[in-house]
Coordinates of C-alpha atoms and ligand atoms in Angstrom, one line a residue:
X1 CA 34.5 -36.1 87.3
X2 CA 31.2 -37.2 88.6
X3 CA 28.4 -36.4 86.1
X4 CA 24.7 -36.4 86.8
X5 CA 22.4 -38.7 84.9
X6 CA 19.2 -37.6 83.0
X7 CA 17.1 -39.1 85.8
X8 CA 18.9 -37.2 88.5
X9 CA 18.7 -34.0 86.4
X10 CA 14.9 -34.4 86.0
X11 CA 14.4 -35.0 89.7
X12 CA 16.6 -32.0 90.7
X13 CA 14.7 -29.8 88.2
X14 CA 11.5 -30.9 89.8
X15 CA 12.8 -30.0 93.2
X16 CA 14.3 -26.7 92.2
X17 CA 11.5 -25.4 90.0
X18 CA 8.6 -27.6 91.0
X19 CA 7.2 -27.6 87.5
X20 CA 7.9 -31.1 86.1
X21 CA 4.9 -33.3 86.7
X22 CA 5.7 -37.0 87.2
X23 CA 4.1 -38.0 83.9
X24 CA 6.3 -35.5 82.0
X25 CA 9.4 -36.9 83.6
X26 CA 8.4 -40.4 82.6
X27 CA 7.7 -39.2 79.1
X28 CA 11.1 -37.7 78.7
X29 CA 12.8 -40.8 80.1
X30 CA 10.8 -43.1 77.8
X31 CA 11.7 -41.0 74.7
X32 CA 15.3 -41.0 75.8
X33 CA 15.2 -44.8 76.1
X34 CA 13.7 -45.0 72.7
X35 CA 16.5 -42.8 71.3
X36 CA 19.0 -45.2 72.8
X37 CA 17.4 -48.1 70.8
X38 CA 17.3 -46.0 67.6
X39 CA 21.0 -45.2 68.2
X40 CA 21.8 -48.9 68.4
X41 CA 20.0 -49.6 65.1
X42 CA 21.8 -46.6 63.5
X43 CA 25.1 -47.9 64.7
X44 CA 24.6 -51.3 63.2
X45 CA 24.1 -49.9 59.8
X46 CA 24.5 -52.4 57.0
X47 CA 25.2 -55.2 59.6
X48 CA 21.7 -54.7 61.0
X49 CA 20.1 -54.5 57.5
X50 CA 18.7 -51.1 58.4
X51 CA 20.0 -49.1 55.4
X52 CA 18.1 -48.4 52.2
X53 CA 14.5 -47.6 51.3
X54 CA 11.2 -49.3 51.8
X55 CA 8.6 -49.5 49.0
X56 CA 6.4 -46.9 50.8
X57 CA 6.2 -43.1 50.5
X58 CA 4.9 -41.0 53.4
X59 CA 2.1 -38.4 53.5
X60 CA 4.4 -35.7 52.1
X61 CA 5.2 -38.0 49.1
X62 CA 8.8 -38.7 50.2
X63 CA 10.3 -42.2 50.0
X64 CA 10.4 -43.8 53.4
X65 CA 13.7 -45.3 54.4
X66 CA 14.0 -48.4 56.5
X67 CA 15.3 -46.5 59.4
X68 CA 12.5 -43.9 59.2
X69 CA 10.1 -46.8 59.8
X70 CA 12.2 -48.6 62.5
X71 CA 12.6 -45.3 64.4
X72 CA 8.9 -44.6 64.1
X73 CA 7.9 -48.0 65.5
X74 CA 10.4 -47.8 68.3
X75 CA 9.0 -44.5 69.5
X76 CA 5.4 -45.7 69.3
X77 CA 6.1 -49.0 71.0
X78 CA 8.1 -47.4 73.8
X79 CA 5.5 -44.7 74.5
X80 CA 2.1 -46.2 74.1
X81 CA 1.8 -48.3 77.3
X82 CA 3.2 -45.9 80.0
X83 CA -0.1 -44.1 80.7
X84 CA 1.5 -40.7 80.1
X85 CA 0.2 -40.0 76.6
X86 CA -3.2 -39.5 75.0
X87 CA -1.9 -39.7 71.4
X88 CA 1.1 -39.4 69.1
X89 CA 1.7 -37.8 65.7
X90 CA 4.7 -38.4 63.5
X91 CA 6.1 -37.0 60.2
X92 CA 5.9 -40.6 59.0
X93 CA 2.2 -41.3 59.8
X94 CA -0.8 -39.9 57.8
X95 CA -2.9 -39.4 60.9
X96 CA -2.5 -39.4 64.7
X97 CA -1.9 -42.6 66.7
X98 CA -4.3 -42.7 69.7
X99 CA -3.1 -44.7 72.7
X100 CA -5.0 -48.1 72.4
X101 CA -7.8 -48.8 74.8
X102 CA -6.0 -51.5 76.6
X103 CA -3.6 -48.9 78.1
X104 CA -4.4 -46.0 80.4
X105 CA -4.6 -42.6 78.7
X106 CA -2.5 -39.7 80.0
X107 CA -2.8 -36.0 79.2
X108 CA 0.2 -35.4 77.0
X109 CA 0.6 -35.4 73.2
X110 CA 3.9 -36.4 71.7
X111 CA 5.0 -35.4 68.2
X112 CA 8.1 -36.5 66.4
X113 CA 10.2 -36.6 63.4
X114 CA 11.6 -40.1 64.1
X115 CA 14.6 -39.9 61.8
X116 CA 15.6 -36.5 60.6
X117 CA 18.1 -36.1 57.8
X118 CA 16.9 -39.2 56.0
X119 CA 19.1 -38.4 53.0
X120 CA 22.2 -38.9 55.2
X121 CA 21.3 -42.4 56.6
X122 CA 22.9 -44.4 53.9
X123 CA 26.1 -42.3 53.8
X124 CA 27.0 -42.5 57.5
X125 CA 26.5 -38.8 58.2
X126 CA 24.9 -37.5 61.4
X127 CA 21.1 -37.9 61.6
X128 CA 18.7 -37.5 64.5
X129 CA 15.3 -37.7 66.2
X130 CA 13.3 -34.5 67.0
X131 CA 10.4 -34.5 69.5
X132 CA 7.8 -32.0 70.8
X133 CA 5.4 -32.4 73.8
X134 CA 2.1 -30.7 74.2
X135 CA -0.5 -31.0 76.9
X136 CA -4.0 -31.9 75.8
X137 CA -6.1 -28.8 76.6
X138 CA -9.7 -29.1 77.7
X139 CA -11.3 -32.0 79.4
X140 CA -13.3 -33.4 76.5
X141 CA -13.1 -37.2 76.3
X142 CA -11.2 -38.8 73.6
X143 CA -8.5 -37.1 71.5
X144 CA -8.5 -35.8 67.9
X145 CA -6.1 -34.1 65.5
X146 CA -7.6 -30.8 66.6
X147 CA -6.0 -31.3 70.1
X148 CA -2.5 -31.1 68.4
X149 CA -3.1 -27.8 66.6
X150 CA -1.6 -25.6 69.3
X151 CA 1.0 -22.9 68.8
X152 CA 4.5 -24.0 69.6
X153 CA 4.8 -21.6 72.6
X154 CA 2.5 -24.1 74.4
X155 CA 5.0 -26.9 74.2
X156 CA 5.7 -28.5 77.6
X157 CA 9.0 -29.9 76.4
X158 CA 11.0 -30.4 73.3
X159 CA 14.3 -32.1 72.3
X160 CA 16.3 -33.8 69.8
X161 CA 18.9 -36.6 69.7
X162 CA 21.8 -36.5 67.3
X163 CA 23.2 -39.8 66.2
X164 CA 26.7 -38.6 65.3
X165 CA 30.3 -39.2 66.4
X166 CA 28.6 -39.0 69.8
X167 CA 25.0 -39.7 70.6
X168 CA 23.7 -36.5 72.3
X169 CA 20.3 -35.7 73.7
X170 CA 19.3 -32.1 73.9
X171 CA 16.3 -31.1 76.0
X172 CA 14.3 -28.2 77.1
X173 CA 11.4 -28.1 79.6
X174 CA 11.1 -24.4 79.3
X175 CA 13.8 -23.6 81.7
X176 CA 17.0 -23.4 79.6
X177 CA 18.6 -26.1 77.5
X178 CA 20.6 -29.1 78.7
X179 CA 22.6 -31.7 76.7
X180 CA 23.3 -35.3 77.7
X181 CA 25.8 -37.6 76.1
X182 CA 25.1 -41.3 75.9
X183 CA 27.8 -43.3 77.8
X184 CA 27.7 -46.5 75.7
X185 CA 29.5 -48.5 78.4
X186 CA 26.9 -47.9 81.1
X187 CA 23.9 -47.1 78.9
X188 CA 23.3 -43.8 80.8
X189 CA 22.6 -40.4 79.5
X190 CA 25.0 -38.1 81.4
X191 CA 24.7 -34.3 81.6
X192 CA 27.5 -32.8 79.5
X193 CA 26.2 -29.2 79.1
X194 CA 23.7 -27.2 81.1
X195 CA 22.5 -23.8 80.2
X196 CA 23.4 -23.9 76.5
X197 CA 23.7 -20.3 75.1
X198 CA 23.7 -19.3 71.4
X199 CA 26.1 -16.3 70.8
X200 CA 24.2 -13.3 69.5
X201 CA 26.6 -12.7 66.6
X202 CA 28.0 -15.1 64.1
X203 CA 30.0 -15.4 60.9
X204 CA 28.5 -18.7 59.8
X205 CA 25.4 -19.4 57.8
X206 CA 23.7 -22.6 56.9
X207 CA 21.5 -22.9 53.8
X208 CA 21.2 -25.2 50.8
X209 CA 23.0 -22.9 48.3
X210 CA 21.8 -25.1 45.3
X211 CA 18.4 -23.5 45.7
X212 CA 19.7 -19.9 45.5
X213 CA 18.1 -19.0 42.2
X214 CA 14.6 -20.0 43.6
X215 CA 14.7 -17.8 46.8
X216 CA 12.7 -14.7 47.4
X217 CA 14.6 -11.3 47.1
X218 CA 15.2 -10.8 50.9
X219 CA 16.9 -14.1 51.3
X220 CA 18.9 -13.5 48.1
X221 CA 20.0 -10.2 49.5
X222 CA 21.0 -11.5 52.9
X223 CA 23.1 -14.3 51.5
X224 CA 24.6 -12.0 48.8
X225 CA 25.8 -9.7 51.6
X226 CA 27.3 -12.6 53.5
X227 CA 29.1 -13.8 50.4
X228 CA 30.5 -10.3 49.7
X229 CA 32.4 -10.8 53.0
X230 CA 34.9 -8.2 54.2
X231 CA 34.5 -6.0 51.1
X232 CA 30.7 -6.0 51.2
X233 CA 28.2 -4.1 53.5
X234 CA 28.7 -6.6 56.4
X235 CA 32.4 -5.9 56.5
X236 CA 33.3 -9.4 57.6
X237 CA 33.9 -12.8 56.0
X238 CA 31.4 -15.5 56.5
X239 CA 31.8 -19.3 56.5
X240 CA 29.2 -21.8 55.3
X241 CA 28.1 -25.2 56.7
X242 CA 25.2 -27.4 55.5
X243 CA 25.0 -30.9 56.8
X244 CA 21.4 -31.5 55.4
X245 CA 20.3 -32.9 58.7
X246 CA 18.5 -30.2 60.6
X247 CA 19.5 -31.8 63.9
X248 CA 23.2 -31.6 63.1
X249 CA 23.0 -28.1 61.8
X250 CA 21.0 -26.9 64.8
X251 CA 23.3 -28.7 67.2
X252 CA 26.3 -26.9 65.7
X253 CA 24.5 -23.6 66.1
X254 CA 23.7 -24.4 69.8
X255 CA 27.4 -25.2 70.3
X256 CA 29.0 -22.2 68.6
X257 CA 26.4 -20.0 67.0
X258 CA 25.3 -19.5 63.4
X259 CA 22.2 -19.0 61.4
X260 CA 20.1 -21.8 59.7
X261 CA 17.6 -21.1 57.0
X262 CA 15.3 -23.3 55.0
X263 CA 13.3 -20.5 53.3
X264 CA 10.3 -20.6 50.9
X265 CA 11.5 -21.1 47.4
X266 CA 9.9 -21.0 44.0
X267 CA 10.2 -24.7 43.2
X268 CA 7.0 -25.4 45.1
X269 CA 5.5 -21.9 45.4
X270 CA 2.3 -23.1 47.2
X271 CA 4.3 -24.5 50.1
X272 CA 5.6 -22.1 52.7
X273 CA 8.8 -24.1 53.0
X274 CA 10.2 -27.6 53.2
X275 CA 10.3 -28.2 56.9
X276 CA 7.4 -29.3 59.0
X277 CA 6.1 -26.9 61.6
X278 CA 4.9 -29.4 64.2
X279 CA 7.8 -32.0 64.0
X280 CA 10.8 -29.9 63.2
X281 CA 10.3 -26.1 63.4
X282 CA 8.4 -25.9 66.7
X283 CA 10.7 -28.1 68.8
X284 CA 13.8 -26.6 67.3
X285 CA 12.4 -23.0 67.8
X286 CA 11.6 -23.8 71.5
X287 CA 15.2 -25.1 72.1
X288 CA 16.8 -22.2 70.2
X289 CA 14.8 -19.5 72.1
X290 CA 15.5 -21.2 75.4
X291 CA 19.2 -20.9 74.5
X292 CA 18.8 -17.2 73.8
X293 CA 18.5 -17.4 70.0
X294 CA 15.6 -16.5 67.7
X295 CA 13.4 -18.6 65.4
X296 CA 11.1 -17.0 62.8
X297 CA 9.7 -17.7 59.4
X298 CA 11.3 -14.5 58.2
X299 CA 8.4 -12.4 59.5
X300 CA 6.9 -13.9 62.6
X301 CA 8.0 -15.9 65.6
X302 CA 7.7 -19.7 64.8
X303 CA 6.3 -20.4 68.2
X304 CA 3.3 -17.9 67.6
X305 CA 2.1 -19.6 64.5
X306 CA -1.3 -21.2 65.1
X307 CA -1.3 -24.5 63.1
X308 CA -4.2 -25.4 60.9
X309 CA -2.9 -28.8 59.8
X310 CA -0.8 -31.5 61.4
X311 CA 1.7 -31.8 58.5
X312 CA 1.9 -28.1 57.8
X313 CA 5.1 -26.7 56.4
X314 CA 6.9 -23.5 57.2
X315 CA 9.9 -21.4 56.2
X316 CA 12.6 -21.5 59.0
X317 CA 15.2 -18.9 60.0
X318 CA 16.8 -19.6 63.3
X319 CA 20.0 -19.2 65.4
X320 CA 22.1 -16.2 66.5
X321 CA 19.7 -13.4 67.4
X322 CA 21.3 -10.5 65.5
X323 CA 21.5 -12.4 62.2
X324 CA 17.9 -13.6 62.5
X325 CA 16.8 -10.1 63.2
X326 CA 18.7 -8.9 60.1
X327 CA 16.8 -11.4 57.9
X328 CA 13.5 -10.4 59.5
X329 CA 14.4 -6.7 58.8
X330 CA 15.1 -7.5 55.1
X331 CA 11.7 -9.2 54.8
X332 CA 9.9 -6.3 56.5
X333 CA 11.5 -3.8 54.2
X334 CA 10.7 -5.9 51.2
X335 CA 14.5 -5.8 50.4
X336 CA 15.5 -7.2 47.1
X337 CA 18.1 -6.6 44.5
Ligands
AHM401 P1 13.7 -35.3 56.6 O1 12.9 -35.1 57.9 O2 12.8 -36.1 55.5 O3 15.0 -35.9 56.7 O4 13.8 -33.9 55.8 C1 14.3 -32.8 56.6 C2 15.7 -32.4 56.2 C3 16.4 -31.6 57.3 O5 17.0 -32.3 58.2 C4 17.4 -30.8 56.5 O6 17.6 -29.5 57.0 C5 16.7 -30.7 55.1 O7 15.7 -31.7 55.0 C6 17.7 -30.9 54.0 O8 17.1 -30.6 52.8 P2 18.0 -30.6 51.4 O9 18.0 -32.1 51.0 O10 17.2 -29.8 50.5 O11 19.3 -30.1 51.7
MG402 MG1 13.1 -34.1 59.4

């Protein structure tokens, strides 16, 4: 079977829809190339001395793993010279990285979680890279953190790469979702799924159950009803999956449906959630919506949230439409015990 490459896909999208500027195409190709390099490092594991932690902690106070840093550097190095970007922001950097003066500046802004699922790095479980692309609005010279604070609905592109049994790149340019698998023999990304669609209904939920006692009443109620199975109000049995790598959990949902939640919990009551709006929730919400699913914080659409800070956190409920709507309904009604 003849499969089309990522390059061909991007060129054909441009021809058919006329909405992918050359700089954006270059950006996606450069990010995909960087992911390939990260995949090689992930693959080497202990042989490449890439496992374990560094001495540093990041802006959110989390220990930085060696691979977090390697992936961050690979993405910056690959992207700073091409002339397509004005600046980058990363989960692993305190502030934005402006493209140095020696290179031309483009109009795009790239945000990424270089290595998502850090706790799984050392145990050989799927991890990934998540990225989001915004356009710098306004023609003011220079670039600042303010330029990044745009709601997710303004993303020009978003994607993730899963480093799992296969290395898969999932991409949206606002016109559906396509998945590409890395052919290790030729080094090409080949289209393996176009028009991904998340089923509206599901019997599978994804949440870290060890936090159950800390959740707010609507989330308690939703999960209790799922656990009650066939004998409960839902009248059907549910299955549970939790990889603890958002990329892997979202990828499963994209493949066969499901609902993923990382809700607010009382362990850190002042934080709206664990996951980051700009590096994790927004790109995943864009992909999930483009595949026909829904993504909210339990009350409002993730993509409508106007960020006030780069490293802002948010509660996340995403996946199969009817289940996300049910969780939203329980929040709206103040449902509890
Ligand atoms: P990370 O970007 O530091 O890896 O953190 C985000 C990850 C998500 O991939 C995953 O859904 C979640 O954290 C897992 O959290 P927990 O360890 O509470 O299960
Ligand atoms: Mg992450």
